[in-house]
mmCIF file of C-alpha atoms in Angstrom:
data_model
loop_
_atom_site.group_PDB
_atom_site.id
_atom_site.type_symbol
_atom_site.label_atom_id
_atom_site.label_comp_id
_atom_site.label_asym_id
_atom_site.label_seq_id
_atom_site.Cartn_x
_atom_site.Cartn_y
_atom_site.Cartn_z
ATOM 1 C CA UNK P 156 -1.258 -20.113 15.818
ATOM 2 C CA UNK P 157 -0.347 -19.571 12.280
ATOM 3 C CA UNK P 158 1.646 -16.248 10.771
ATOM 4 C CA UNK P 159 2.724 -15.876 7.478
ATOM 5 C CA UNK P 160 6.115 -15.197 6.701
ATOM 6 C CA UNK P 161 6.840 -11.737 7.540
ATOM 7 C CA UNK P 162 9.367 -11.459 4.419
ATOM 8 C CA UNK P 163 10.071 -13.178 1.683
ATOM 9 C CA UNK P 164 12.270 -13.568 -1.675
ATOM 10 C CA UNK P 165 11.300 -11.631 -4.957
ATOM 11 C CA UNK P 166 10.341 -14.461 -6.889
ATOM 12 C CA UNK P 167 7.933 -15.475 -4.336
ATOM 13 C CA UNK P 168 6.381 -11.763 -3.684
ATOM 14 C CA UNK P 169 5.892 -11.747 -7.152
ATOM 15 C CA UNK P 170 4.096 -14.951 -7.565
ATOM 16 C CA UNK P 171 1.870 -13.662 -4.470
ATOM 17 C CA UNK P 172 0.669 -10.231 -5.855
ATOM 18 C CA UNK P 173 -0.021 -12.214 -9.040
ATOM 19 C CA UNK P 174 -1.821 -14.730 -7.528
ATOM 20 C CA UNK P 175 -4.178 -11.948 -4.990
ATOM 21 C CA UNK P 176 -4.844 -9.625 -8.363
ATOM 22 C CA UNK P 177 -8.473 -11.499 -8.944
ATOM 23 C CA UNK P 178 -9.336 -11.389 -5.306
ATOM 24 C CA UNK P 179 -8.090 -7.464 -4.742
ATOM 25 C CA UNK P 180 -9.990 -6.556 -7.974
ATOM 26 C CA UNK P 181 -13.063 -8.110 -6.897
ATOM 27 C CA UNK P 182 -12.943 -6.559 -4.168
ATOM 28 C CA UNK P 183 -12.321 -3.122 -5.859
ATOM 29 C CA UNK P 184 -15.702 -4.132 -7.944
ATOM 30 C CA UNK P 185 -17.310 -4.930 -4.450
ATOM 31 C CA UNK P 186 -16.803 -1.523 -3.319
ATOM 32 C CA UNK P 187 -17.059 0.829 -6.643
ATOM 33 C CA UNK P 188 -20.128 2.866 -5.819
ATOM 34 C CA UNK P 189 -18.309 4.568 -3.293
ATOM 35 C CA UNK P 190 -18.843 8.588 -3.694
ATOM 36 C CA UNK P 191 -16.718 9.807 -0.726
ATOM 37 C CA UNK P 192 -14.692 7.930 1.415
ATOM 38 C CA UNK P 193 -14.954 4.485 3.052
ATOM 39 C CA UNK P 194 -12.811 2.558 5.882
ATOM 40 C CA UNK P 195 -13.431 -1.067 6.424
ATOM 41 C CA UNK P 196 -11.918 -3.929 8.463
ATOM 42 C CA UNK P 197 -12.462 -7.472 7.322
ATOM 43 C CA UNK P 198 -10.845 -11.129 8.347
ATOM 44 C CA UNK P 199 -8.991 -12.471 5.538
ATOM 45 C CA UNK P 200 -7.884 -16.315 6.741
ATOM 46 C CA UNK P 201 -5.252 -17.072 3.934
ATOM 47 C CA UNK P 202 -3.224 -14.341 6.126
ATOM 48 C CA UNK P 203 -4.812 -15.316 9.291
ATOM 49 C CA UNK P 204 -5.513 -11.603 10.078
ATOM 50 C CA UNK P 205 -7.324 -8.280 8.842
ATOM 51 C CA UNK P 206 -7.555 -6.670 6.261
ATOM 52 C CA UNK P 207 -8.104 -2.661 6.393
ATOM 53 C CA UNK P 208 -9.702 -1.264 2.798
ATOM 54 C CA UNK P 209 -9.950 2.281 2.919
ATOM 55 C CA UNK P 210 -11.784 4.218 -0.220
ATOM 56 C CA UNK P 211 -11.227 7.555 -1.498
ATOM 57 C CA UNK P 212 -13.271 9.164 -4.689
ATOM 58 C CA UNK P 213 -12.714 12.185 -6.116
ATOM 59 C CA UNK P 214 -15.004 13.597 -9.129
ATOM 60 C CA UNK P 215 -13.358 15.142 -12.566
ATOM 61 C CA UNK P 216 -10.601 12.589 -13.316
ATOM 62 C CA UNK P 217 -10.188 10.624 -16.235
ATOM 63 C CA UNK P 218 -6.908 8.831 -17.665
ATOM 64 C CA UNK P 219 -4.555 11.180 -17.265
ATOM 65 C CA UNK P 220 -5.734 11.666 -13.754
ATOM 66 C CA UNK P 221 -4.826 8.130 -13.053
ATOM 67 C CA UNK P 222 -1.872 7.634 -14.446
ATOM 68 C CA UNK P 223 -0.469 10.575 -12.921
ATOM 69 C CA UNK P 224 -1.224 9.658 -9.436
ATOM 70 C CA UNK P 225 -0.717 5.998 -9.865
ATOM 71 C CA UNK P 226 3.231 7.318 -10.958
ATOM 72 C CA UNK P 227 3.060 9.094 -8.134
ATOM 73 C CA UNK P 228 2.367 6.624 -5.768
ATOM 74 C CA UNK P 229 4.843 4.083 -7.527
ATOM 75 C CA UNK P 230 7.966 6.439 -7.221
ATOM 76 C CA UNK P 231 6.495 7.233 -3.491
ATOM 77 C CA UNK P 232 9.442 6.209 -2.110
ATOM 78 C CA UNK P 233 11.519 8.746 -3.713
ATOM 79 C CA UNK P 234 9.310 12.226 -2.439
ATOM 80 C CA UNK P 235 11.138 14.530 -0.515
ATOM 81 C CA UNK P 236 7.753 14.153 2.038
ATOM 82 C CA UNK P 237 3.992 12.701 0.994
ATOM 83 C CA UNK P 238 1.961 15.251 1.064
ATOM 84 C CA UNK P 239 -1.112 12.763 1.414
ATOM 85 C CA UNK P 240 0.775 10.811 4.789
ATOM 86 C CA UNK P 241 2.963 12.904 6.939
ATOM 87 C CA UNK P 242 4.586 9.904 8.664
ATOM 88 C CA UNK P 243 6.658 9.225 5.869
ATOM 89 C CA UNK P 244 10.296 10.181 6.929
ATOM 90 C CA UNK P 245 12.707 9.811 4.044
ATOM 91 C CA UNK P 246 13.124 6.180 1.377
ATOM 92 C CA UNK P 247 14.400 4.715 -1.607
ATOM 93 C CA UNK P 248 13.307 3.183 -4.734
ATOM 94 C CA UNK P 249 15.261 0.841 -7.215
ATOM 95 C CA UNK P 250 14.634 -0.637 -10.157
ATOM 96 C CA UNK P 251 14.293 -4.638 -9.579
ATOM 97 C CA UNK P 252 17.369 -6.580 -10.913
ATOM 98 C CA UNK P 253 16.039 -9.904 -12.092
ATOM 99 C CA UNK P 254 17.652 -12.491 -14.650
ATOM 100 C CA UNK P 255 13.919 -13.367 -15.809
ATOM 101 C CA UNK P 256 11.262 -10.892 -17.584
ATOM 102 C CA UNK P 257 8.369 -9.777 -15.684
ATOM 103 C CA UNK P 258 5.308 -11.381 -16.567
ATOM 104 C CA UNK P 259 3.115 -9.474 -19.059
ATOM 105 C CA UNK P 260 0.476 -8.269 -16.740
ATOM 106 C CA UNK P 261 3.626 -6.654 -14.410
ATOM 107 C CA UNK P 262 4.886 -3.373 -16.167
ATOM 108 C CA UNK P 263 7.767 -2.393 -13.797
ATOM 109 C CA UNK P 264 9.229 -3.906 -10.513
ATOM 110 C CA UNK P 265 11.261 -2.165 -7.902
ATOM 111 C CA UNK P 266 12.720 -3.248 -4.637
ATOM 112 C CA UNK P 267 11.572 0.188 -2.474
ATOM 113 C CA UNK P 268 12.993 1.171 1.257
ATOM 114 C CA UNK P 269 11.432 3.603 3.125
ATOM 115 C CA UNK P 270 11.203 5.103 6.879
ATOM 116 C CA UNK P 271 7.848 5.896 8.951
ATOM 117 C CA UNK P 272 7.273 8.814 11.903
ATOM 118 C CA UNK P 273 4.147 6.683 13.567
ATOM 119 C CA UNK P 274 4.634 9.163 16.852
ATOM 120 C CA UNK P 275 6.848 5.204 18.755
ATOM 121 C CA UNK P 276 9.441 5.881 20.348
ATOM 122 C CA UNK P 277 11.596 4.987 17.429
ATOM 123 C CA UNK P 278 10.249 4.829 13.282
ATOM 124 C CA UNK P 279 9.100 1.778 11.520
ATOM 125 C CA UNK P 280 11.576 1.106 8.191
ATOM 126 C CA UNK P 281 10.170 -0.686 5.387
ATOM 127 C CA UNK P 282 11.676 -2.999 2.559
ATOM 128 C CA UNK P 283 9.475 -3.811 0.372
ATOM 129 C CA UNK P 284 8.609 -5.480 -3.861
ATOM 130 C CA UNK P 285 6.938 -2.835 -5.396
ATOM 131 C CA UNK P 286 4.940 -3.972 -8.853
ATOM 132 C CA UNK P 287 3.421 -1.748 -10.876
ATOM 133 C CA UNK P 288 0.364 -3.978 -12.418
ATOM 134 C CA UNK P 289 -1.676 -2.963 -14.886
ATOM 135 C CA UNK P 290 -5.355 -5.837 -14.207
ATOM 136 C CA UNK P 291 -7.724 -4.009 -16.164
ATOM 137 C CA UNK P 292 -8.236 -1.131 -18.696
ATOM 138 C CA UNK P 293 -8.462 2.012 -16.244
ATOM 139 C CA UNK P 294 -6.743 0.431 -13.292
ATOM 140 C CA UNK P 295 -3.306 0.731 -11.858
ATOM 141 C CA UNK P 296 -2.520 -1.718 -8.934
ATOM 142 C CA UNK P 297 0.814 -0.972 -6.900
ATOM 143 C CA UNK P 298 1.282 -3.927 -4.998
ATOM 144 C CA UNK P 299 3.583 -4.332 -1.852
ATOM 145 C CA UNK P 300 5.399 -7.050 -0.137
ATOM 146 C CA UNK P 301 7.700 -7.409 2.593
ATOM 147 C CA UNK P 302 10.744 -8.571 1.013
ATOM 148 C CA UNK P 303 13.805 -10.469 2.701
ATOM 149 C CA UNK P 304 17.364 -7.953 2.258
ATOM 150 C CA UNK P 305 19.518 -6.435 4.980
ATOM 151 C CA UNK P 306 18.328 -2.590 6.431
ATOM 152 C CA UNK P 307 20.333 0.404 5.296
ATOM 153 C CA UNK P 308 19.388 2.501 7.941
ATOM 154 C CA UNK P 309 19.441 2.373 11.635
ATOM 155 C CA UNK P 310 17.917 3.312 14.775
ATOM 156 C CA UNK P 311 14.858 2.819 12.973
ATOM 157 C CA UNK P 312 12.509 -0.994 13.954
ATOM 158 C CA UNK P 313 11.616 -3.475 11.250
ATOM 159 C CA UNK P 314 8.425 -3.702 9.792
ATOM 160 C CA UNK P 315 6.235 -5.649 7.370
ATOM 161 C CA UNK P 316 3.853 -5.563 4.721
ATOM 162 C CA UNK P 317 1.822 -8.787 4.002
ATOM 163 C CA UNK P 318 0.036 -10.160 1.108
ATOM 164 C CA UNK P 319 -2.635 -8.631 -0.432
ATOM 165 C CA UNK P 320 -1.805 -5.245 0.235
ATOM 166 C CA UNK P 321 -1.590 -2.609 -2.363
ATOM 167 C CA UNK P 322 -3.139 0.995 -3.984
ATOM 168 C CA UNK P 323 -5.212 0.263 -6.597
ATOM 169 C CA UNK P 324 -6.680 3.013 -8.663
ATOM 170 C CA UNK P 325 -9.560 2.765 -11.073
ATOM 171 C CA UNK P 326 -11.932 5.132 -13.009
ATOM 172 C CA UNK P 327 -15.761 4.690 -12.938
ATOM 173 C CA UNK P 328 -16.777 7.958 -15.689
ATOM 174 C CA UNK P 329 -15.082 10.634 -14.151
ATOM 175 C CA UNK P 330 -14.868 9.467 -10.530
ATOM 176 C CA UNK P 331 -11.489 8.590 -10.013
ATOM 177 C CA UNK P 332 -11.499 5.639 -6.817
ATOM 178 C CA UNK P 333 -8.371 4.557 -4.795
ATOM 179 C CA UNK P 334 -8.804 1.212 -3.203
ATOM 180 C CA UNK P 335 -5.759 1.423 -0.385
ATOM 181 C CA UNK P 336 -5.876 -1.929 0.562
ATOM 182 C CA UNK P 337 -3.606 -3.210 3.747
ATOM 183 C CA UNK P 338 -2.324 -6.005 5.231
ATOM 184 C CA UNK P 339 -0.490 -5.834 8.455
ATOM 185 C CA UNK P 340 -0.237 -8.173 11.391
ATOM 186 C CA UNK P 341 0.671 -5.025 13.640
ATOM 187 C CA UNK P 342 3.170 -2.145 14.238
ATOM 188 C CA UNK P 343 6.221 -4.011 15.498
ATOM 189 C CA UNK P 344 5.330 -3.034 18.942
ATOM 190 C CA UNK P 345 6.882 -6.585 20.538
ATOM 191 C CA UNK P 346 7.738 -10.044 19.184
ATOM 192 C CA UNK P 347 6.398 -10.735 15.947
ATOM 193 C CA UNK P 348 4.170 -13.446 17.403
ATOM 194 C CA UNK P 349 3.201 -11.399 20.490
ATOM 195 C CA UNK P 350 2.956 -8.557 18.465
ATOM 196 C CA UNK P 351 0.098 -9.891 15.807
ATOM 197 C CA UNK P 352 -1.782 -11.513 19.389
ATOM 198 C CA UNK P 353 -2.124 -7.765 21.051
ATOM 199 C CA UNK P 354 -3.185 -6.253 17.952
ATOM 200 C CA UNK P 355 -5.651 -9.285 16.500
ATOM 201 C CA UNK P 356 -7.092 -8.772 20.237
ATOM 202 C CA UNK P 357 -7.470 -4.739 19.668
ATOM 203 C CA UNK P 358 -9.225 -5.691 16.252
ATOM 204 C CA UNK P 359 -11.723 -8.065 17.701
ATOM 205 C CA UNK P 360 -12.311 -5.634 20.622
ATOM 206 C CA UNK P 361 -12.510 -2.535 18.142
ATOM 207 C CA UNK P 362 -9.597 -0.785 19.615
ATOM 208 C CA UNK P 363 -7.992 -0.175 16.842
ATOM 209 C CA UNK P 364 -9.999 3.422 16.545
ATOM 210 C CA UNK P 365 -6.680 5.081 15.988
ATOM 211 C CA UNK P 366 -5.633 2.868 12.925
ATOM 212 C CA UNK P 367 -8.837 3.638 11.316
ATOM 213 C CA UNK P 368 -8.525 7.505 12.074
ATOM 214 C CA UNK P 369 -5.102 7.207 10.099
ATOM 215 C CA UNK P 370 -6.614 5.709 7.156
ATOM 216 C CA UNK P 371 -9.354 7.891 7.087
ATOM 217 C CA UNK P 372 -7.003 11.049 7.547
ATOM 218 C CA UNK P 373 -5.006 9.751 4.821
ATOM 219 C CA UNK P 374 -8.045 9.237 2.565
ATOM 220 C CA UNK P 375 -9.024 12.886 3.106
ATOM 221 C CA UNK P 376 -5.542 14.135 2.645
ATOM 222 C CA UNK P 377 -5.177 12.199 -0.948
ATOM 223 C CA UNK P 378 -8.574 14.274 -1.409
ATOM 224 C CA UNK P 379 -7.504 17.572 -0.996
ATOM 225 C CA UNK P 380 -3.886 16.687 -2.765
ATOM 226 C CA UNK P 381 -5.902 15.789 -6.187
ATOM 227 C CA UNK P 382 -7.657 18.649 -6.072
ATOM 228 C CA UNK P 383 -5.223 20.815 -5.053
ATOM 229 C CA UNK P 384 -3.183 19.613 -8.313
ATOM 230 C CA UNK P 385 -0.078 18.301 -6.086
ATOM 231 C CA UNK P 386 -0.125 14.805 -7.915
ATOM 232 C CA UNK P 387 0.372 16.598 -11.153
ATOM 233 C CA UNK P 388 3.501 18.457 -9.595
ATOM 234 C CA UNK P 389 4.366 15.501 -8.376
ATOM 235 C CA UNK P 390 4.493 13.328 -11.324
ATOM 236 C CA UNK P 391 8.459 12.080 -12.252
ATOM 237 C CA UNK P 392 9.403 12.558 -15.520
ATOM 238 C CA UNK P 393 8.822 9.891 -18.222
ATOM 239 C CA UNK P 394 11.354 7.753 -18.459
#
């Protein structure tokens, strides 16, 4: 059985968002006629697991629109609460210290930190790369990774985001799309190996009704937020 790395350095989350932008944007292509909202599950054998793609449209966006919620969803971390995901506890957000420039296509970097109410018996903490890529005129991609670093909190269990994962949001006219693309081998439930066995065996047997609920619930919530206007309260200040 083959894992990936559960976290890596900077450098080397970096070089794998890069790397995944032409596969993530074809499939944000793939799946651009969507009007309402879509959840599929897919095997993805580079990361020897699946891949969850959950799509959200709204109607009566344009630029603005986009950029707003993509800040949004870059300073995340940072929100008192999401209004769009209520397990979101409490994080952090930082701006990436590195002693080389970003590449061109990356526009900001941040190492992010960030806590997660799933209804375990104890939350799921995050520490994570966080690039702000900019693929294409009238997309935003906010790519995660699972990066290596010590965890500031406790009493909390260690989990991981794996390559390609990300929220990518594009414009098609006025239909704004987000593309919430994830990559998870499981919920840190047991062992890391043990734990990606029990949940690639709930996948295959479609068990995994509850983890498709969530996405859809959060697809419906990021609905009602955008038209609601709470991105656009939301939005940090320019910097």
């Amino acid at each position: 059985m083959r894992i990936s790395s559960l976290e890596v350095d900077v450098d080397t989350a970096l070089n794998e968002m890069l790397a995944n932008v032409p596969l993530v944007m074809s499939w944000v292509k793939q799946h651009s006629d969507i009007r309402d909202i879509a959840v599929q599950r897919f095997w993805h054998a580079p990361a020897n697991t699946h891949i969850y793609h959950t799509v959200a449209a709204v109607e009566g966006a344009g630029q603005v629109d986009l950029d707003t919620v993509a800040e949004v969803f870059l300073h995340a971390n940072q929100l008192e609460s999401q209004p769009w995901y209520p397990a979101f506890i409490s994080g952090r957000l930082q701006p990436l210290a590195s002693v080389r420039p970003l590449p061109t296509a990356v526009h900001g970097a941040y190492t992010g930190e960030a806590c997660f109410d799933f209804g375990l018996p104890q939350p799921r903490y995050y520490r994570q790369l966080i690039a702000d890529i900019r693929p294409a005129p009238s997309t935003r991609m906010i790519a995660l990774r699972s990066i290596e670093g010590t965890a500031e909190v406790t009493g909390a269990v260690r989990a991981y985001t794996l390559s390609p994962s990300a929220d990518v949001f594009s414009l098609d006219g006025n239909r704004l799309l987000w593309h919430h693309i994830v990559t998870v081998y499981g919920a840190a439930l047991l062992p890391p190996k043990a734990d990606y066995l029990l949940m690639r065996l709930l996948r295959i047997l479609h068990l995994d009704f509850r983890e498709r609920q969530t996405y859809r619930d959060e697809a419906k919530a990021f609905q009602q937020c955008f038209h609601r206007g709470v991105f656009s309260a939301l939005r940090p200040p320019e910097q």
